[in-house]
Short mmCIF file of C-alpha atoms in Angstrom, two decimals:
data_model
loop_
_atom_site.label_atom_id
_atom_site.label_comp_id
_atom_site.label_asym_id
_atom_site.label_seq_id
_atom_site.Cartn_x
_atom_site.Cartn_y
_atom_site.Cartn_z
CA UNK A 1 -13.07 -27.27 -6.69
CA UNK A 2 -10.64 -24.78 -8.83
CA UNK A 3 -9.59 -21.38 -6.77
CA UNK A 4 -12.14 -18.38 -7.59
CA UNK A 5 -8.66 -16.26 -8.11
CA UNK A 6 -7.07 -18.51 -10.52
CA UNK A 7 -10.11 -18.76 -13.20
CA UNK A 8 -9.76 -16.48 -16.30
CA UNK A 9 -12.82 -13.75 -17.20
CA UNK A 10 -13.54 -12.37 -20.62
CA UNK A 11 -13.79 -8.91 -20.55
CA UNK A 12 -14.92 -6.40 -23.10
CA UNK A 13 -12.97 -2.74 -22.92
CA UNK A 14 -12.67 0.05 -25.50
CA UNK A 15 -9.76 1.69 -25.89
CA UNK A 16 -8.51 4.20 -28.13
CA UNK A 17 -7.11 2.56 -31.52
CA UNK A 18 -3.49 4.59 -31.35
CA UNK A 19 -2.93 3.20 -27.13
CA UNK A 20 -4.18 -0.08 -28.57
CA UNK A 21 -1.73 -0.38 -31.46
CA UNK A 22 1.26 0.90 -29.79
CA UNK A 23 0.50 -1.74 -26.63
CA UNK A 24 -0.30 -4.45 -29.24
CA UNK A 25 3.22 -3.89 -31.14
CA UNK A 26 5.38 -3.63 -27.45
CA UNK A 27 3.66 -7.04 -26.66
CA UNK A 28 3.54 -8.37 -29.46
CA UNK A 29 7.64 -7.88 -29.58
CA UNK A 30 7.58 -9.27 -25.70
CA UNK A 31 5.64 -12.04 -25.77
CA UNK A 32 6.60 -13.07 -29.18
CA UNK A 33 3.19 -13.70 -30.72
CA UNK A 34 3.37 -16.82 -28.07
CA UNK A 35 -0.17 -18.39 -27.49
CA UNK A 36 -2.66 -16.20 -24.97
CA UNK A 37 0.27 -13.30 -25.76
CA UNK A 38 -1.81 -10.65 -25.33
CA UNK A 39 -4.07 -11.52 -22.31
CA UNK A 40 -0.48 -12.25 -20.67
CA UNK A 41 0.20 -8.89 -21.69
CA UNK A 42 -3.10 -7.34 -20.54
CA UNK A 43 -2.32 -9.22 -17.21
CA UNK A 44 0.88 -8.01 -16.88
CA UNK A 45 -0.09 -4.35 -17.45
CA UNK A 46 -2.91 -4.24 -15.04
CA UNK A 47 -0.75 -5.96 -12.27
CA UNK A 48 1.64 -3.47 -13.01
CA UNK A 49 -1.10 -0.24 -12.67
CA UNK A 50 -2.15 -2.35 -9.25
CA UNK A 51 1.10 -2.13 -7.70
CA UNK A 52 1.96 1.17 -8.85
CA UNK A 53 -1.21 2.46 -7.53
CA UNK A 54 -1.62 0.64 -4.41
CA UNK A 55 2.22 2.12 -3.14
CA UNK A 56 0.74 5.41 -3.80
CA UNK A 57 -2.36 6.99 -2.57
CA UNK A 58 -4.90 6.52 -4.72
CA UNK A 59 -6.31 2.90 -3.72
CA UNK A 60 -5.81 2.36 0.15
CA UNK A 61 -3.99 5.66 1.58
CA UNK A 62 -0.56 5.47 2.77
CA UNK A 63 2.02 2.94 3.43
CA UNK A 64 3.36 3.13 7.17
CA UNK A 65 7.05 3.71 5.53
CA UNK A 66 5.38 6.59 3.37
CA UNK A 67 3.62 7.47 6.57
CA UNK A 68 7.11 7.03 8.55
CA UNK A 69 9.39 9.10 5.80
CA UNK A 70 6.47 12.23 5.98
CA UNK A 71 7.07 12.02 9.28
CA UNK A 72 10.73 12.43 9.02
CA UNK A 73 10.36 15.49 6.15
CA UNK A 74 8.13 17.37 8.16
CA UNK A 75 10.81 17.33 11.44
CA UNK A 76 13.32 18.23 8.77
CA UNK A 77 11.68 21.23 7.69
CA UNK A 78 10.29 22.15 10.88
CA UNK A 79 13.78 22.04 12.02
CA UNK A 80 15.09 24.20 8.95
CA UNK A 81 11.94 27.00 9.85
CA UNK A 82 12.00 26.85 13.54
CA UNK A 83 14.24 29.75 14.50
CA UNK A 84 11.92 32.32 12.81
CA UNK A 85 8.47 30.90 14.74
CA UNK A 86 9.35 29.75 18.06
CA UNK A 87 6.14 27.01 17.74
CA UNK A 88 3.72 28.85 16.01
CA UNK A 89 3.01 26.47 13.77
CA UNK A 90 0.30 27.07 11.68
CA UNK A 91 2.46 29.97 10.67
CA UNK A 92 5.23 26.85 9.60
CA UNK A 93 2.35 25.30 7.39
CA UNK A 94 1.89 28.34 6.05
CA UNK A 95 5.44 28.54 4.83
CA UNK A 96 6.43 25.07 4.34
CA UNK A 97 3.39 25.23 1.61
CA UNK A 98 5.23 28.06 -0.07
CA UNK A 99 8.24 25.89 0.13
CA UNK A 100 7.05 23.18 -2.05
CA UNK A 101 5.37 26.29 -4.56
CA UNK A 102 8.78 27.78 -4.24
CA UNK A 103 10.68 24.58 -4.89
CA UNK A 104 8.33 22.45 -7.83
CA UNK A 105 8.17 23.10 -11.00
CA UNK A 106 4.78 21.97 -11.16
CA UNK A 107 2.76 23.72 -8.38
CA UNK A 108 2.04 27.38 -8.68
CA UNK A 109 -0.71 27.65 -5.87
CA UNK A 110 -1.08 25.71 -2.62
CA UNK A 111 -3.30 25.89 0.05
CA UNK A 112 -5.08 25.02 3.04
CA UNK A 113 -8.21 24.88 4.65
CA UNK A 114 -9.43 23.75 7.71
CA UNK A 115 -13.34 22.61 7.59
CA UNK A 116 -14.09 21.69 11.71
CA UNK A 117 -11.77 19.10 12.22
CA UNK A 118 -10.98 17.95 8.63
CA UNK A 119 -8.42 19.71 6.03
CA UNK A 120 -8.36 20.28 3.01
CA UNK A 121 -5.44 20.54 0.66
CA UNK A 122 -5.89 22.14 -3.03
CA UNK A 123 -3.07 22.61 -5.13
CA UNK A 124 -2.95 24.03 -8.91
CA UNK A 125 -0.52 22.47 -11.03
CA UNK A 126 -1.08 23.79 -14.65
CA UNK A 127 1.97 22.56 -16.06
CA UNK A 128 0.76 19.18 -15.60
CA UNK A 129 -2.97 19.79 -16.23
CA UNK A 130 -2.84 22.12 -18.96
CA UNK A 131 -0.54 19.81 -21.37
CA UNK A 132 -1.75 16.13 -20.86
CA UNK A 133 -0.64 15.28 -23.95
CA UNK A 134 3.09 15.18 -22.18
CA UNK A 135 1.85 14.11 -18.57
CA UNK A 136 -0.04 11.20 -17.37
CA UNK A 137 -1.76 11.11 -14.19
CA UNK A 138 0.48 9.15 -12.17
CA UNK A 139 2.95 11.62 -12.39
CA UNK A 140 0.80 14.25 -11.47
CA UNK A 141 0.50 11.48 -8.61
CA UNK A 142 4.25 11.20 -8.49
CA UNK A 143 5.52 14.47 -8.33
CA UNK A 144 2.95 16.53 -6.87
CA UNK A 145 0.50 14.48 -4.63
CA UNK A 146 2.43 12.22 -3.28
CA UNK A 147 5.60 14.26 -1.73
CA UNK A 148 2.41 16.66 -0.38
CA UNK A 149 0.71 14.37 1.20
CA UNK A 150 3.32 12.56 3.00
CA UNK A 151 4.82 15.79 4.51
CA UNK A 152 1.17 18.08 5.51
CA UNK A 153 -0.12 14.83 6.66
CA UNK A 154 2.89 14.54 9.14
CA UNK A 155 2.58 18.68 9.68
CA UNK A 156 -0.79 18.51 10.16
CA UNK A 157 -1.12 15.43 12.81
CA UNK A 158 1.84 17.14 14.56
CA UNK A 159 0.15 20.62 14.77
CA UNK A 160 -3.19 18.69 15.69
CA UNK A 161 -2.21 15.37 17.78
CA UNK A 162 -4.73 13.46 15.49
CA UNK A 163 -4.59 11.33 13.22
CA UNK A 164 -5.46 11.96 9.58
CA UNK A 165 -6.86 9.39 6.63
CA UNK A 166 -7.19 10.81 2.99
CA UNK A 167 -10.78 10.62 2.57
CA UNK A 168 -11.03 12.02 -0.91
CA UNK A 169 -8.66 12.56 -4.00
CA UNK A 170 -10.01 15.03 -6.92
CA UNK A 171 -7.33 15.73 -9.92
CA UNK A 172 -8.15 18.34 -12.16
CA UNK A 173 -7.70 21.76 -12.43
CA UNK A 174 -7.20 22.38 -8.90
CA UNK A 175 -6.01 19.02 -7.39
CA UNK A 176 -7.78 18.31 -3.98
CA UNK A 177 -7.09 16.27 -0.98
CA UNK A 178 -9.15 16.49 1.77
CA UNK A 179 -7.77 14.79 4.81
CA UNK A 180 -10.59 13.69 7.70
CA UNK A 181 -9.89 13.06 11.33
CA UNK A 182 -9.71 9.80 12.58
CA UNK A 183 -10.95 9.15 16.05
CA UNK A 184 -7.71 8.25 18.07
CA UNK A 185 -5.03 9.41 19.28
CA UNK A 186 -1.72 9.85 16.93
CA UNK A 187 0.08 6.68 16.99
CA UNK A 188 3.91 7.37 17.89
CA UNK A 189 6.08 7.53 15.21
CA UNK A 190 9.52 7.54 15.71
CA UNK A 191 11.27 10.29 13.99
CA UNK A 192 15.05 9.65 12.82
CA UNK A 193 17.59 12.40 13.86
#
């Protein structure tokens, strides 16, 4: 009996001619016009977008080390913005979300919202979303939604006790990530000095 995972499928896709060509001539180079060179190609691509995608957000939340390192941010930064709040913290969201408008080049809005027990997170980032022909989604992913999520996760489970999965991604525009409560108790997370 042959492994389900190990049989080849035909698959029919449509792609735009220019992406085609330009992938067709890299692999082409690559593989060396070797038998099967371009499904080897195809395969290694897709693997590729898997792993890339599946160490950021977008396919199963979180890593614990991403999880971990937002963690370690958000004590950093609480640290840095402590002496003007003396714990009022949702006053240190506030401001550590001007930080990152403050500090990236890419986000020029930032905010908040808290819906019952869920939040909601919807940054604008119109250097990035008004010239796509220079960006490509992952780094929209990379250097927006990714360093956000990792530290107002960590603020916002620290402010709350709770624990927080990303229930929903939306990238346009205004890029929104809505964060929903999970029932239990925040797991302890060490925090490196």
């Amino acid at each position: 009996m042959k492994n389900l995972l190990s049989q080849n499928k035909r698959v029919t896709v449509s792609l735009d001619t220019h992406l085609d060509y330009e992938f067709r001539k890299l692999a082409s180079q690559k593989f060396r016009f070797e038998k099967g060179w371009y499904s080897k190609a195809i395969a290694e691509a897709m693997d590729v977008w898997i792993n890339y995608n599946e160490v950021g957000i977008l396919t199963g939340g979180i890593t614990n080390i991403a999880r971990l390192t937002g963690h370690n941010l958000w004590s950093m930064l609480k640290n840095d913005f402590n002496h003007k709040y003396q714990q009022d913290n949702e006053d240190m969201l506030n401001d550590i979300c001007e930080y990152f408008v403050d500090q990236s080049p890419y986000i020029e809005n930032l905010d908040y919202q808290i819906q019952g027990e869920d939040f909601l997170i919807s940054a604008d980032t119109p250097l990035i979303t008004q010239n796509r022909d220079c960006f490509m989604v992952e780094e929209l992913v990379d250097r927006c939604t990714v360093p956000l999520v990792v530290v107002l996760r960590a603020g916002i489970e620290d402010i709350t006790h709770n624990t927080y999965k990303i229930n929903s991604l939306e990238f346009g525009e205004s890029n929104q990530i809505h964060f929903k409560k999970i029932n239990s108790p925040l797991s302890t997370i060490e925090v490196l000095p």
